[in-house]
Amino acid sequence: MSVIKPSLAKGTRDFTPVEMVKRNFIYDTIKTVFRKYGYAEIQTPSFENLSTLTGKYGDEGDKLIFKILNSGEYLSQKVLDKVSHLKKEFEDAQGYLAENDDSNPDKIVIGGNASVVFGNNEEFTKLQQAISLYKNVSKTVLTDISEKALRYDLTVPFARYVVMHQHEITLPFKRFQVQPVWRADRPQKGRYREFYQCDVDVVGSESLLNEAEFILIYNEALSKLGLKDFSIKINNRKILSGIAEIIGKPDLIIDMTVAIDKLDKIGLDGVSKELLERGFTETDLEKLRPVILLEGTNEEKLASLKEVLAESETGLKGVAEIEQVFQYVESLISYGLPLVAKLELDITLARGLNYYTGCIFEVKTNEVAMGSIGGGGRYDDLTGMFGLKDLTGVGVSFGADRIYDVLEELNLFPASAEVGTKVLISNFDAEAEKYALPIVQQFRNAGISAELYPSSAKLKKQMAYADAKNIPYVILIGGDEIASGELTLKDMQSGEQKKLTVLGILELLK
């Protein structure tokens, strides 16, 4: 058997023990906050039925779903059957499959090495039919050879979970989930084919208290992770709908929001140009510009919006919802952790408008150049796709990978997040090993991670091991230590050594 060169699949990563300790520090911190607010953890399978996932993310999203091939000879036979059927359909359409026919200038390549050849221009009307046949057969082949797929996100599996367990769960149902997802995207810096999502949602409740608590969850979790300067931006889909109404373009709300969402990137002139290209007039822009450029405190922005949206019932409802969220936050923080985050009403925030129906959130750090590190919003009818209608919900997510990069750049990981083993006990000979065995277990029983070097070796080798693993303390046990009962504790960072009993060391390291 030939030797295989080890390699990673594109878009995937290994995580070292040090990286895992840091990643778990992030997840454990966030999970602790979730639980404080009454959220319980669930998990769903790594793969779902293909029918569960397809049609939920749009055509582009569906292309990024990793399909799992059915196993066995069934696969090859089904492909052969479908290819034969494809060839017959082409022939019936008065075209024919041509392979390696580079001499024919009328050949039209539609996929792989297969081409459709048409005799003259009049036959080009059959091109669309041929391509349609190709695509349709491709889809039917896919359904025959693949019935399952890796999950694309945590939202659709959550909707499926709620419907399947609707008689077991208690509404409002508050859940969080931290699991990997997979997307057949083109790998690039900061974008992977396998990555983790960290979602928290509540379904079955219309109360805006949920939105307010998500603001506090972001505030507390990110503060505990060490961030000191970050913004939680909030907007409401109803406000954006109201703006589209007052300028007389309610049908172009998506076009409007896609453009104004780019304000930070392309500026007002760029946004104006894009809006004109999308069907808006200069008169529309004159009404829109003052709204886009709203400045002042949140209270001043809300007051301005009430004037601008006076003729839009939908828009005023969105303003009222934002006011209610702010009131809840104000009441909650008066008895708890102060609001470290900058809470900002941002009218240009327009993420996820194809499914969000109320409040929308986005979180950004102001300490390093980084995209959003969190976001989410209110949605209606999440479970409607699976037959359970009119179940409203709201949820947010944490961008754990980006948060990791931020903490690394700012050197915010605590020393405890970089330590695995806290103390190593040396092993010089059989007598020392026998003496050390009950001691190492004493440390573990006390909740201190400890190792006994597994075999007798020279001191230099054992110290090198401790250095390589960033173990902060080493206990040296030789003949003198065994005789006196006082062990030598070495601080690996300072180099300081001191004689202590086992109980003394336990007290020091706790």
XYZ file of C-alpha atoms in Angstrom:
510
model
C 0.000 0.000 0.000
C 1.409 3.399 -1.016
C 2.052 6.063 1.589
C -0.636 8.747 1.632
C 0.459 12.332 2.130
C -1.597 13.724 5.018
C -3.670 16.790 4.185
C -6.773 18.621 5.318
C -9.885 18.935 3.202
C -10.159 22.500 1.903
C -12.020 24.826 4.202
C -11.469 22.757 7.358
C -9.145 23.186 10.335
C -7.452 21.228 13.094
C -7.540 22.769 16.561
C -4.560 22.282 18.872
C -5.031 21.599 22.592
C -4.136 25.239 23.341
C -6.672 26.483 20.792
C -9.345 24.175 22.181
C -8.840 25.475 25.717
C -9.358 29.017 24.389
C -12.358 28.076 22.253
C -13.969 26.292 25.180
C -13.352 29.355 27.332
C -15.476 31.346 24.856
C -18.222 28.711 24.623
C -18.336 28.067 28.371
C -18.567 31.787 29.131
C -21.403 32.315 26.652
C -23.262 29.158 27.723
C -23.116 30.227 31.378
C -24.844 33.503 30.469
C -27.459 31.691 28.353
C -28.351 29.466 31.297
C -28.669 32.469 33.632
C -31.469 33.740 31.395
C -33.328 30.433 31.389
C -32.130 28.938 28.109
C -31.530 25.182 27.842
C -29.140 23.442 25.456
C -30.238 21.104 22.679
C -28.370 19.333 19.900
C -29.540 18.128 16.518
C -27.889 15.576 14.181
C -24.973 16.574 11.994
C -26.993 15.607 8.942
C -30.667 15.973 8.056
C -32.917 14.619 5.347
C -32.140 16.558 2.170
C -35.817 17.513 1.865
C -35.613 19.206 5.282
C -32.879 21.584 4.108
C -33.539 22.295 0.426
C -35.737 25.219 -0.521
C -35.116 27.055 2.775
C -32.074 29.167 1.818
C -32.864 30.263 -1.732
C -31.259 28.950 -4.913
C -27.778 30.186 -4.008
C -27.978 28.716 -0.517
C -29.170 25.363 -1.842
C -26.055 25.156 -4.016
C -23.902 25.376 -0.889
C -25.514 22.412 0.876
C -23.156 19.439 1.262
C -25.077 16.399 -0.011
C -24.281 12.912 1.279
C -24.210 10.185 -1.379
C -26.170 7.023 -0.807
C -23.869 4.030 -0.459
C -23.541 0.780 -2.424
C -23.981 -0.272 -6.043
C -27.359 1.439 -6.006
C -25.483 4.684 -6.711
C -23.685 3.589 -9.882
C -26.730 1.826 -11.327
C -29.003 4.828 -10.769
C -26.510 7.155 -12.456
C -26.268 4.859 -15.478
C -30.049 4.641 -15.738
C -30.468 8.413 -15.584
C -27.674 9.122 -18.076
C -29.305 6.714 -20.539
C -32.614 8.490 -20.027
C -30.920 11.864 -20.565
C -29.449 10.726 -23.874
C -32.838 9.519 -25.095
C -34.490 12.808 -24.138
C -31.863 14.764 -26.082
C -32.339 12.583 -29.117
C -36.108 13.017 -28.906
C -35.516 16.785 -28.885
C -33.624 16.409 -32.210
C -30.286 17.093 -30.624
C -27.585 14.577 -29.875
C -24.810 14.105 -27.364
C -21.399 14.785 -28.818
C -18.197 13.874 -27.023
C -14.729 15.062 -28.071
C -16.221 16.864 -31.087
C -14.018 19.946 -31.012
C -14.268 20.377 -34.775
C -17.936 21.341 -34.667
C -18.356 25.133 -34.249
C -22.057 24.770 -33.436
C -21.349 22.676 -30.344
C -22.748 24.174 -27.143
C -21.222 22.908 -23.910
C -23.756 22.625 -21.104
C -21.887 20.542 -18.524
C -18.891 18.254 -18.173
C -17.779 16.788 -21.548
C -21.350 16.549 -22.846
C -22.491 19.001 -25.506
C -25.678 19.640 -27.418
C -25.281 20.155 -31.165
C -27.905 21.966 -33.198
C -27.861 21.923 -36.985
C -28.828 25.569 -37.665
C -29.982 28.786 -36.042
C -33.634 27.718 -36.168
C -32.769 24.891 -33.838
C -31.518 27.271 -31.132
C -35.046 27.425 -29.770
C -34.312 23.928 -28.532
C -31.311 25.129 -26.530
C -33.412 26.151 -23.540
C -35.293 22.873 -23.733
C -32.052 20.912 -23.812
C -30.565 22.812 -20.878
C -33.827 22.413 -18.977
C -33.732 18.681 -19.619
C -30.142 18.540 -18.427
C -30.953 20.407 -15.224
C -34.088 18.404 -14.525
C -32.307 15.111 -14.989
C -29.442 16.371 -12.806
C -31.946 17.122 -10.061
C -33.643 13.745 -10.333
C -30.270 11.999 -10.323
C -29.430 13.977 -7.181
C -32.588 12.906 -5.383
C -31.890 9.299 -6.344
C -28.278 9.238 -5.217
C -28.541 11.576 -2.207
C -31.280 11.639 0.404
C -29.358 13.321 3.246
C -27.140 16.386 3.706
C -24.910 18.017 6.302
C -26.726 20.802 8.123
C -26.267 24.249 6.583
C -27.208 26.193 9.714
C -28.841 25.646 13.115
C -32.070 27.529 12.372
C -33.836 25.119 10.021
C -32.974 22.043 12.137
C -34.305 23.997 15.151
C -37.589 24.642 13.327
C -37.830 20.961 12.487
C -37.064 20.077 16.124
C -39.811 22.359 17.463
C -42.431 20.854 15.148
C -41.434 17.262 15.900
C -41.356 17.893 19.683
C -44.251 20.363 19.893
C -46.152 18.149 22.352
C -43.124 17.738 24.625
C -41.744 21.274 24.849
C -43.201 24.083 26.950
C -43.912 27.401 25.232
C -42.268 29.816 25.226
C -39.423 27.442 24.396
C -35.973 28.877 25.124
C -33.043 27.000 23.641
C -29.388 27.496 22.774
C -27.218 25.422 20.491
C -23.469 25.358 19.782
C -22.592 22.977 16.947
C -20.704 22.885 13.642
C -22.349 23.588 10.286
C -21.077 22.958 6.766
C -21.273 24.985 3.570
C -19.777 24.140 0.178
C -18.460 27.689 -0.129
C -15.180 28.773 -1.684
C -12.671 28.792 1.192
C -10.857 32.048 1.865
C -9.428 33.949 4.810
C -11.962 33.894 7.624
C -14.407 31.741 5.641
C -14.505 27.993 6.129
C -16.537 25.070 4.875
C -16.856 23.770 8.413
C -17.438 26.239 11.228
C -19.338 26.580 14.489
C -22.517 28.520 15.132
C -23.605 29.650 18.569
C -27.359 30.376 18.503
C -29.914 31.278 21.161
C -33.647 31.541 20.374
C -37.043 31.706 22.037
C -40.203 30.676 20.166
C -43.823 31.047 21.181
C -43.549 34.509 22.737
C -44.379 37.925 21.251
C -43.033 39.819 24.274
C -40.375 42.421 23.548
C -38.826 41.525 26.895
C -37.044 38.774 24.932
C -35.360 41.339 22.678
C -34.287 43.371 25.706
C -32.824 40.308 27.382
C -30.823 39.449 24.255
C -29.217 42.899 24.525
C -28.284 42.092 28.129
C -27.029 38.630 27.131
C -24.680 40.224 24.575
C -23.657 42.848 27.124
C -22.856 40.338 29.860
C -21.243 37.624 27.733
C -18.938 39.962 25.798
C -18.016 41.847 28.978
C -17.094 38.577 30.691
C -14.914 37.737 27.686
C -12.998 40.956 28.317
C -14.358 43.295 25.638
C -14.703 46.879 26.831
C -15.781 48.811 23.744
C -18.485 47.274 21.558
C -21.754 48.412 19.987
C -25.132 46.689 19.859
C -27.020 48.166 16.924
C -30.778 47.793 16.723
C -33.393 48.553 14.075
C -36.882 47.336 13.198
C -38.198 45.918 9.945
C -41.451 47.857 10.453
C -39.547 51.165 10.506
C -37.913 50.286 7.197
C -41.288 49.270 5.757
C -42.705 52.600 6.916
C -39.888 54.513 5.223
C -40.580 52.651 1.965
C -44.283 53.518 2.349
C -43.825 57.265 2.838
C -41.689 57.602 -0.291
C -44.275 55.631 -2.247
C -42.119 52.577 -2.940
C -43.413 49.827 -0.591
C -42.718 47.159 -3.228
C -39.062 48.164 -3.387
C -38.289 47.774 0.322
C -35.718 45.037 -0.298
C -33.992 47.115 -2.990
C -33.984 50.107 -0.651
C -32.570 48.256 2.321
C -29.930 46.361 0.326
C -28.624 49.746 -0.830
C -28.719 51.660 2.470
C -27.133 48.699 4.289
C -23.974 49.537 2.294
C -23.714 53.110 3.613
C -20.554 52.379 5.642
C -18.870 50.791 2.625
C -19.821 52.993 -0.341
C -20.953 56.247 1.295
C -24.050 58.354 0.620
C -23.153 59.021 -3.025
C -22.735 55.308 -3.673
C -26.028 54.518 -1.970
C -27.808 57.236 -3.957
C -26.414 55.906 -7.230
C -27.486 52.356 -6.413
C -30.995 53.479 -5.404
C -31.416 55.320 -8.726
C -30.343 52.154 -10.544
C -32.915 50.165 -8.549
C -35.891 52.307 -9.615
C -35.937 55.207 -7.172
C -36.222 58.842 -8.302
C -34.321 61.921 -7.222
C -37.499 63.049 -5.422
C -37.495 59.762 -3.474
C -33.865 60.333 -2.503
C -34.629 63.834 -1.201
C -37.110 62.256 1.238
C -34.806 59.368 2.076
C -31.496 61.152 2.712
C -32.511 62.901 5.976
C -33.729 59.558 7.364
C -30.569 57.694 6.368
C -28.407 60.392 7.929
C -30.304 60.641 11.215
C -27.994 61.727 14.031
C -28.242 62.382 17.733
C -29.133 60.274 20.746
C -31.462 57.310 20.465
C -34.244 59.447 21.943
C -33.652 62.211 19.367
C -33.636 59.703 16.507
C -36.907 58.176 17.706
C -38.498 61.633 17.979
C -37.426 62.440 14.398
C -38.768 59.136 13.136
C -42.164 59.782 14.741
C -42.415 62.957 12.668
C -41.159 61.381 9.448
C -43.385 58.285 9.811
C -46.496 60.114 11.056
C -48.510 58.851 8.061
C -47.297 55.228 8.340
C -49.044 53.036 10.901
C -46.512 50.258 10.279
C -43.560 52.592 10.750
C -44.930 54.049 13.988
C -45.471 50.536 15.340
C -41.796 49.805 14.695
C -40.808 52.974 16.573
C -43.036 51.965 19.501
C -41.413 48.515 19.614
C -37.916 50.028 19.781
C -39.052 52.357 22.573
C -40.466 49.420 24.523
C -37.204 47.468 24.178
C -35.216 50.484 25.429
C -37.581 50.838 28.416
C -37.127 47.165 29.325
C -33.349 47.489 29.083
C -33.386 50.596 31.281
C -35.422 48.806 33.944
C -33.299 45.657 33.867
C -29.894 47.328 34.095
C -30.990 49.432 37.073
C -30.780 46.257 39.164
C -27.943 44.390 37.467
C -24.766 44.592 35.429
C -24.318 48.089 33.965
C -24.633 48.457 30.211
C -21.057 48.322 28.929
C -22.154 48.184 25.295
C -23.098 51.226 23.256
C -26.764 50.622 22.406
C -27.451 52.416 19.141
C -30.532 52.813 16.950
C -29.189 52.434 13.391
C -31.719 53.007 10.599
C -29.313 51.637 7.970
C -29.156 48.228 9.667
C -31.068 45.925 7.324
C -29.752 42.382 7.780
C -31.905 39.345 6.981
C -34.923 41.273 5.753
C -36.180 38.304 3.771
C -37.193 36.641 7.040
C -36.938 39.132 9.937
C -40.228 40.870 10.745
C -39.496 43.013 13.819
C -36.359 44.048 15.710
C -32.983 43.432 14.064
C -29.628 43.292 15.889
C -25.978 43.535 14.940
C -22.977 43.588 17.289
C -19.562 45.030 16.445
C -16.392 45.547 18.417
C -14.848 49.016 18.278
C -11.429 47.873 19.500
C -10.198 46.125 16.341
C -11.070 46.160 12.647
C -13.524 43.277 12.382
C -16.915 42.571 10.865
C -19.952 41.868 13.010
C -19.444 39.470 15.921
C -23.132 38.821 16.455
C -26.591 39.477 15.126
C -30.157 38.280 14.829
C -33.755 39.399 14.990
C -37.474 38.707 15.335
C -39.111 36.324 12.857
C -42.666 35.098 12.349
C -43.750 31.655 11.245
C -40.334 29.991 11.588
C -42.017 26.586 11.798
C -44.550 27.223 9.025
C -42.258 25.466 6.552
C -42.951 22.256 8.487
C -46.690 22.753 8.947
C -46.848 24.498 12.337
C -48.171 27.965 11.508
C -47.999 31.316 13.300
C -45.304 30.515 15.846
C -43.326 33.717 16.355
C -39.809 33.801 17.686
C -36.657 35.848 18.116
C -33.033 34.784 18.219
C -29.445 35.965 18.037
C -26.084 34.356 17.418
C -22.482 34.877 18.492
C -19.710 34.772 15.896
C -17.402 32.580 17.968
C -14.597 32.409 15.363
C -14.456 36.196 15.022
C -14.669 36.647 18.794
C -11.678 34.284 19.089
C -9.688 36.447 16.661
C -10.636 39.607 18.565
C -9.546 38.157 21.915
C -6.269 36.977 20.403
C -5.530 40.358 18.845
C -6.309 42.188 22.095
C -4.505 39.573 24.229
C -7.649 39.100 26.325
C -7.530 35.377 26.951
C -6.868 34.925 30.679
C -3.909 32.842 31.767
C -6.339 30.170 32.940
C -7.576 29.826 29.355
C -4.093 28.877 28.230
C -3.399 26.264 30.890
C -4.341 22.624 30.621
C -2.331 20.772 33.241
C -1.588 22.948 36.262
C 1.081 20.827 37.928
C 3.491 18.100 36.790
C 4.985 15.659 39.298
C 8.444 14.440 38.384
C 9.349 10.767 38.077
C 12.998 9.852 38.743
C 12.760 6.168 39.694
C 10.405 3.411 40.856
C 10.463 4.571 44.480
C 9.572 8.166 43.558
C 6.811 6.950 41.253
C 5.244 4.820 43.983
C 5.409 7.756 46.416
C 3.868 10.159 43.869
C 0.875 8.016 42.778
C -1.411 8.869 45.732
C -0.253 12.504 45.621
C -1.260 13.062 41.989
C -4.671 11.666 42.795
C -4.998 14.016 45.784
C -4.541 16.966 43.454
C -7.142 15.627 41.020
C -9.611 15.007 43.845
C -9.134 18.634 44.852
C -10.043 19.772 41.329
C -6.466 20.592 40.274
C -5.401 19.195 36.903
C -2.249 17.190 37.530
C 0.054 14.774 35.722
C 2.686 12.309 36.903
C 5.407 11.988 34.283
C 4.688 8.477 32.983
C 8.205 7.031 33.171
C 11.488 7.739 34.911
C 13.622 10.153 32.922
C 16.297 12.803 33.289
C 15.193 16.092 34.875
C 16.000 18.057 31.709
C 13.576 15.977 29.651
C 10.775 16.332 32.195
C 11.293 20.087 32.447
C 11.231 20.384 28.647
C 7.897 18.534 28.662
C 6.465 20.972 31.214
C 7.722 23.945 29.172
C 6.251 22.613 25.924
C 2.830 22.166 27.564
C 2.950 25.487 29.442
C 2.549 23.710 32.769
C 3.082 26.434 35.387
C 4.280 24.248 38.287
C 6.507 21.197 38.669
C 6.830 19.143 41.859
C 10.218 17.482 42.298
C 10.301 14.305 44.384
C 13.673 12.765 45.203
C 15.101 10.858 48.154
C 15.293 13.962 50.391
C 11.683 14.887 49.693
C 10.466 11.365 50.450
C 12.409 11.329 53.724
C 11.244 14.792 54.925
C 7.701 14.820 53.532
C 8.347 18.298 52.141
C 8.262 18.437 48.351
C 10.059 20.906 46.101
C 7.576 23.103 44.170
C 9.052 24.961 41.190
C 7.327 27.943 39.590
C 8.166 27.498 35.894
C 7.677 31.162 35.051
C 9.779 32.761 37.797
C 12.101 29.813 38.439
C 11.458 30.135 42.174
C 11.542 26.928 44.227
C 10.122 26.325 47.708
C 9.694 23.383 50.095
C 6.072 22.611 51.009
C 4.002 19.705 52.269
C 1.337 18.232 50.000
C -1.335 20.143 51.920
C 0.666 23.350 51.594
C 0.913 22.916 47.810
C -2.799 22.127 47.553
C -3.628 25.311 49.435
C -1.340 27.355 47.191
C -2.655 26.015 43.886
C -6.382 26.095 44.652
